[in-house]
CSV table of C-alpha atoms in Angstrom, one decimal:
chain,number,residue,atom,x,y,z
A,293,UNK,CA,0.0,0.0,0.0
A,294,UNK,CA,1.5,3.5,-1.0
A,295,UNK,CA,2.4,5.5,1.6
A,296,UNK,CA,0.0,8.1,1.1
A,297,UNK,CA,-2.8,5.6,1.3
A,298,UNK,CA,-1.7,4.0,4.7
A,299,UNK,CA,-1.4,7.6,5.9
A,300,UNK,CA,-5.3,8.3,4.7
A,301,UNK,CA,-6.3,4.9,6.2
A,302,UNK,CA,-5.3,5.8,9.4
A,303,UNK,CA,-6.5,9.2,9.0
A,304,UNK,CA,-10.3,8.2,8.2
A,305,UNK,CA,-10.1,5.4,11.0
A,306,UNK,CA,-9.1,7.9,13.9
A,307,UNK,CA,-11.8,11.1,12.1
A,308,UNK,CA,-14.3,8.0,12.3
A,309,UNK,CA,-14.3,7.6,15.5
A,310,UNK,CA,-14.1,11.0,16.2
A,311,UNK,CA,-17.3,11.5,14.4
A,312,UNK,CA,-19.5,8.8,15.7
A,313,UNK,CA,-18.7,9.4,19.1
A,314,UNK,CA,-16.8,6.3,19.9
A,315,UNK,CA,-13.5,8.6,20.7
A,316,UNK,CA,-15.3,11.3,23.3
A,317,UNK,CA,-14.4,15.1,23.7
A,318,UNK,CA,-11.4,15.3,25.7
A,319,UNK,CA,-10.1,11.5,25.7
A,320,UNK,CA,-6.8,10.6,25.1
A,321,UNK,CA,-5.6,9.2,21.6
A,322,UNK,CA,-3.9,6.0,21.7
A,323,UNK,CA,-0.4,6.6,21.8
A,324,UNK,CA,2.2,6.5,18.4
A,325,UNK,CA,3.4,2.8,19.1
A,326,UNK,CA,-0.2,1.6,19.9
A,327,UNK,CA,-1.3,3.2,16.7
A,328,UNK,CA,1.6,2.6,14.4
A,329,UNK,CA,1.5,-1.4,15.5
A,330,UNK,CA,-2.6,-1.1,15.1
A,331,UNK,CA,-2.4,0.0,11.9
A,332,UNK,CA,0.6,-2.0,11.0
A,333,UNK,CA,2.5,1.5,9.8
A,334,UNK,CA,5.2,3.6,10.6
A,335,UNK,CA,5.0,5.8,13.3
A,336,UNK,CA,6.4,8.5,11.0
A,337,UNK,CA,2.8,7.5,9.1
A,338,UNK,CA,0.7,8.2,12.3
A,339,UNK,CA,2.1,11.4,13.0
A,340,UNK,CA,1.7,12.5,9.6
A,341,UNK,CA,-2.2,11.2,9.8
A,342,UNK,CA,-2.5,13.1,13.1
A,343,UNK,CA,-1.1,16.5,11.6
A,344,UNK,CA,-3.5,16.1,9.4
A,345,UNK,CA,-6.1,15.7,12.0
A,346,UNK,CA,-4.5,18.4,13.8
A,347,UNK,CA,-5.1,20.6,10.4
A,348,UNK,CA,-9.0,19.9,10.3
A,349,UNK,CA,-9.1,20.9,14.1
A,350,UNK,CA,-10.5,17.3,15.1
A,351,UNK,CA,-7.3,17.1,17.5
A,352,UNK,CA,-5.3,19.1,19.6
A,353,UNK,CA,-1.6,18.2,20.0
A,354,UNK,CA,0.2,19.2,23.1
A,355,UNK,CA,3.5,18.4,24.1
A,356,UNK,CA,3.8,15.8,27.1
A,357,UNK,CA,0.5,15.3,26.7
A,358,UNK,CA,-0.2,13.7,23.3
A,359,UNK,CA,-3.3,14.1,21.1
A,360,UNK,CA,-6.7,14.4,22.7
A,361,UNK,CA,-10.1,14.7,20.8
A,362,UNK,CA,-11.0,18.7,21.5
A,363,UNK,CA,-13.7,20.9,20.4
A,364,UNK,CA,-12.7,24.5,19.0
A,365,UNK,CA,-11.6,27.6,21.6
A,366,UNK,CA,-13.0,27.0,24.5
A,367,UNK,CA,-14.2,23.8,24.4
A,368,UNK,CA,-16.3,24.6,21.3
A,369,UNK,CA,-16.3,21.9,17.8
A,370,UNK,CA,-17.1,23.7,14.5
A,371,UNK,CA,-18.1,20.4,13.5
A,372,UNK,CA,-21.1,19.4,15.9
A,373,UNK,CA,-22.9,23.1,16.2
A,374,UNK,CA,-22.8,24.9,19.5
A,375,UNK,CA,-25.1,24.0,21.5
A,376,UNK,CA,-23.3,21.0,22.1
A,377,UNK,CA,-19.9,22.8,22.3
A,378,UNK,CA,-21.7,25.5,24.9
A,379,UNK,CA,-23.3,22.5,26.4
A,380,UNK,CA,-19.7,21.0,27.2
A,381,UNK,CA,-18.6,24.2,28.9
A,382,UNK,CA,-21.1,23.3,31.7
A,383,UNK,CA,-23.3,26.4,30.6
A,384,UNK,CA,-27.5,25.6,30.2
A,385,UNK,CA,-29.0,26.9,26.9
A,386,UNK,CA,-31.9,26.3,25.2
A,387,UNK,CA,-32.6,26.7,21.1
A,388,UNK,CA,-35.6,28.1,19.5
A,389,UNK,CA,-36.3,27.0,16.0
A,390,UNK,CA,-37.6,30.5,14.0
A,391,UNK,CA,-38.3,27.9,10.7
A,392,UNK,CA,-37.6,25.0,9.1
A,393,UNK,CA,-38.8,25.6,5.6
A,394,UNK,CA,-37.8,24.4,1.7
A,395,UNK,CA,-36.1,27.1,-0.3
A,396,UNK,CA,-34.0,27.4,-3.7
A,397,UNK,CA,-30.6,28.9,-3.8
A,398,UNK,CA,-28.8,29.1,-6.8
A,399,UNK,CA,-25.9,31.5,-6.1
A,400,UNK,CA,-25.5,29.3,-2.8
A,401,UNK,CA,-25.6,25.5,-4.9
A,402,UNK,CA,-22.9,27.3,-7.1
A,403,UNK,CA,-21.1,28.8,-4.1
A,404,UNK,CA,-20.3,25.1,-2.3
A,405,UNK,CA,-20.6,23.3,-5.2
A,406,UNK,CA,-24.0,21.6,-4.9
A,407,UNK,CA,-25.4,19.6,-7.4
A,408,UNK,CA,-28.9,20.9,-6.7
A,409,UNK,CA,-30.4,24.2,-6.1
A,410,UNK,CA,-32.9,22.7,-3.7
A,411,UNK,CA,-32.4,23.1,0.1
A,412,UNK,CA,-33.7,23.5,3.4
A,413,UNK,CA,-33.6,26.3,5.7
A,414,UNK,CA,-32.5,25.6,9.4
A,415,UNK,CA,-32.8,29.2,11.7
A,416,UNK,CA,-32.3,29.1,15.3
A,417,UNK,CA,-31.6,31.4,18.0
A,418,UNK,CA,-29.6,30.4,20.8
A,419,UNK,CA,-29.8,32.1,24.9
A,420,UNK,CA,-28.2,31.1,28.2
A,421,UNK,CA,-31.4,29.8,30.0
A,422,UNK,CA,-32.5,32.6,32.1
A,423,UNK,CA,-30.3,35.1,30.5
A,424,UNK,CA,-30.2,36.8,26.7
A,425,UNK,CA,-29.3,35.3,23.3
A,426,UNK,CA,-25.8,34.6,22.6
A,427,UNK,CA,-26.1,32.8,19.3
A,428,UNK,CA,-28.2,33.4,16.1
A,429,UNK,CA,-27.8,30.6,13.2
A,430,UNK,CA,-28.8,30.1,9.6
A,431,UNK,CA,-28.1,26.7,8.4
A,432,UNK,CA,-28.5,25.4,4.4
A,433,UNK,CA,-28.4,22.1,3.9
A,434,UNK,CA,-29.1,19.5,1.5
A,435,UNK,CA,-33.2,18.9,0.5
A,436,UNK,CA,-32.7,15.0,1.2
A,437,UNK,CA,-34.2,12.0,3.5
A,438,UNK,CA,-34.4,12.8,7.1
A,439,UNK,CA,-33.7,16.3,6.7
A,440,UNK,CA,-36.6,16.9,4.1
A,441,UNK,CA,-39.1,15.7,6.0
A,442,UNK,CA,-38.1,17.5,8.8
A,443,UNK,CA,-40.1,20.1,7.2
A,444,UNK,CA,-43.1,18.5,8.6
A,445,UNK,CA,-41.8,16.4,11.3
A,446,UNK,CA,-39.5,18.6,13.0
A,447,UNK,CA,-35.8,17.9,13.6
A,448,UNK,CA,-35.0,14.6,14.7
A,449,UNK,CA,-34.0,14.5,18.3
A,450,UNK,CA,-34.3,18.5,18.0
A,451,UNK,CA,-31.0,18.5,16.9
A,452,UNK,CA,-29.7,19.7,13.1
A,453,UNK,CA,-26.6,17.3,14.0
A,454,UNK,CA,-28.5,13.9,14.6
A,455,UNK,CA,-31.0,15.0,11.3
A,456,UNK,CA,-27.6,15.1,9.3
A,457,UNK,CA,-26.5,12.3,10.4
A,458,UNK,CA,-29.8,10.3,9.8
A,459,UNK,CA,-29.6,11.4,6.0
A,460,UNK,CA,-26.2,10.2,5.5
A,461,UNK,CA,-24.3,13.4,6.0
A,462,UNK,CA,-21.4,13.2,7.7
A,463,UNK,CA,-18.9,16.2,8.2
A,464,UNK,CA,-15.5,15.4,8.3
A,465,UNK,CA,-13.9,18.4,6.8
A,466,UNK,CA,-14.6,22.2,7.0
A,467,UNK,CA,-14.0,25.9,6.1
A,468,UNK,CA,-14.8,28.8,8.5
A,469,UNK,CA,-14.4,32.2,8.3
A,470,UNK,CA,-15.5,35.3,11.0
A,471,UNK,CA,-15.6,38.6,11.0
A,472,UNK,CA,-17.0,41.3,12.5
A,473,UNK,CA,-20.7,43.0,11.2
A,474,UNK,CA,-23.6,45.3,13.2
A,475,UNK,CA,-26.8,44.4,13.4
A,476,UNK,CA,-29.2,44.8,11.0
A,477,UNK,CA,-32.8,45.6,12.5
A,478,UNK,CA,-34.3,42.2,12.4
A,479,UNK,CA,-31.2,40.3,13.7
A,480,UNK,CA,-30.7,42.5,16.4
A,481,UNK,CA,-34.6,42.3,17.1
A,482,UNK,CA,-34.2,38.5,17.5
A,483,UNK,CA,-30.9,38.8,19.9
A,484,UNK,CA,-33.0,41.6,22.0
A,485,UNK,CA,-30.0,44.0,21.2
A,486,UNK,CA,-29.9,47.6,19.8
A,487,UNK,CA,-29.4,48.4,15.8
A,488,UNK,CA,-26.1,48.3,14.6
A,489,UNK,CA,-24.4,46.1,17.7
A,490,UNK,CA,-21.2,44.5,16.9
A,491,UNK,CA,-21.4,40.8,16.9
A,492,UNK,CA,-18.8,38.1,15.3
A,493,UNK,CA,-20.0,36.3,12.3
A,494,UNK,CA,-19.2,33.0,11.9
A,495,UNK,CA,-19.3,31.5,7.9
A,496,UNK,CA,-19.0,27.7,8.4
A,497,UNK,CA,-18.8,25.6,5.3
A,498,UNK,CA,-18.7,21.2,6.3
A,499,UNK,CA,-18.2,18.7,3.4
A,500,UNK,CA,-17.8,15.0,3.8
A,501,UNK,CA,-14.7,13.2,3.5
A,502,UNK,CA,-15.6,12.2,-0.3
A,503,UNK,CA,-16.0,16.3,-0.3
A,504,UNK,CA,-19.8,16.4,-0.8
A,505,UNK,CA,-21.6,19.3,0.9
A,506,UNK,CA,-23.5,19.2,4.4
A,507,UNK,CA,-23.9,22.3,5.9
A,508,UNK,CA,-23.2,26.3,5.8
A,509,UNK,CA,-24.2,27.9,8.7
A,510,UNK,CA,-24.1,31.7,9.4
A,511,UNK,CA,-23.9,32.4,12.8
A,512,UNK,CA,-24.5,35.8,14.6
A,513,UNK,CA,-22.3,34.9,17.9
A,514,UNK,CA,-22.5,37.3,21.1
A,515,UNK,CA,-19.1,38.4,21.3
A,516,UNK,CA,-19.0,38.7,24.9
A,517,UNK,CA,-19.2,35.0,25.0
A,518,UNK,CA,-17.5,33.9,22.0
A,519,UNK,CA,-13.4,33.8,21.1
A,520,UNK,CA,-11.1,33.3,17.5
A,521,UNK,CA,-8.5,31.4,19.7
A,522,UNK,CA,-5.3,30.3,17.2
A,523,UNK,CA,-3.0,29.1,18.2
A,524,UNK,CA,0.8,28.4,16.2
A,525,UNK,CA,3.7,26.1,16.3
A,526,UNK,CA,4.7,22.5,16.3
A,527,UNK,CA,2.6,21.2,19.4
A,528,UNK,CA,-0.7,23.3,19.6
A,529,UNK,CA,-3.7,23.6,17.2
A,530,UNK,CA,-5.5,26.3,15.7
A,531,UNK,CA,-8.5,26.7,17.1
């Protein structure tokens, strides 16, 4: 097997198991021996299949310490939404759906590369139960199986990640960029904050690993609860 290939193996093993839950948030990776003999490869192979990791921000690196499964900046994953992520700080919040609705988007299918126009519209607000919105979301995702019906029938498990995953859509690789933008009247109107506030924007693009779309999501995040943490060098991640 080429090189490159036992390197990928390895790879979509370890972001497997990351995905479907079977590595947890904050466990410890197997160490480069345990790996390297698992795998029957190098362990100059495993630690190039962890950079890679390391590179979609499904692992953090640190030295002494080894790799461990980690969500983005404090304690938040850019893969599995944040109310999970917020959810792992210890902090309660609750999500209100403002529609789940069927919608065409043709500058959007041609943005990410869809093969169909067709889409459905995911918009939720987020708030720290018995405080104030810290999060407003606009997810696109493909018109297909679970996620289509959940037009009628509602998100399964209330949760955009479990629907994704019960059509098939898996994300294992991602894009994100943020910024800064004020408020626009009916944003700020849903957040319960004045016209022309400052809040980050979030512009998170997921693919699978065979690089078919899943999700963008545009999120309006409260920036006195949100962080860009990055971090460089040869034993931290970005975050």
């Amino acid at each position: 097997m080429p090189v490159s290939s036992k390197r990928r193996l390895v790879a979509d093993a370890l972001r497997d198991a990351i995905a479907t839950g079977r590595l947890l948030p904050g466990q410890r990776l197997p160490g480069e021996h345990e790996l390297a003999e698992r795998f029957a490869v190098s362990r100059g192979t495993v630690r190039a299949a962890l950079a890679d990791l390391a590179d979609e921000e499904y692992i953090a690196t640190h030295g002494g310490v080894g790799s461990v499964v980690t969500f983005d900046g404090a304690a938040l994953d850019p893969r599995g939404g944040w109310a999970r992520s917020i959810a792992a700080t210890g902090v309660q919040v609750a999500t209100r759906v403002l529609r789940i609705a069927r919608i065409e988007d043709v500058d959007l299918a041609e943005r990410v590369g869809a093969d169909s126009a067709a889409f459905i519209a995911v918009d939720r607000v987020r708030h720290v139960v018995g405080g104030t919105p810290v999060s407003l979301e606009r997810s696109r995702v493909p018109r297909t199986g679970a996620l289509d019906r959940a037009v009628d029938d509602g998100l399964v498990d209330d949760s955009l990640s479990a629907t994704l995953a019960a059509a098939g859509l898996v994300p294992a690789i991602a894009e994100q960029w943020v910024d800064v933008t004020p408020l626009d009247a009916e944003d700020a109107a849903v957040l319960g904050q004045p016209v022309g506030a400052t809040f980050l924007h979030s512009r998170r693009i997921s693919r699978t690993v065979h690089n078919g779309f899943v999700e963008q999501v545009d999120s309006l995040l409260a920036p006195d609860r949100f962080r860009l943490h990055m971090r460089f060098g040869t034993t931290e991640q970005a975050r």
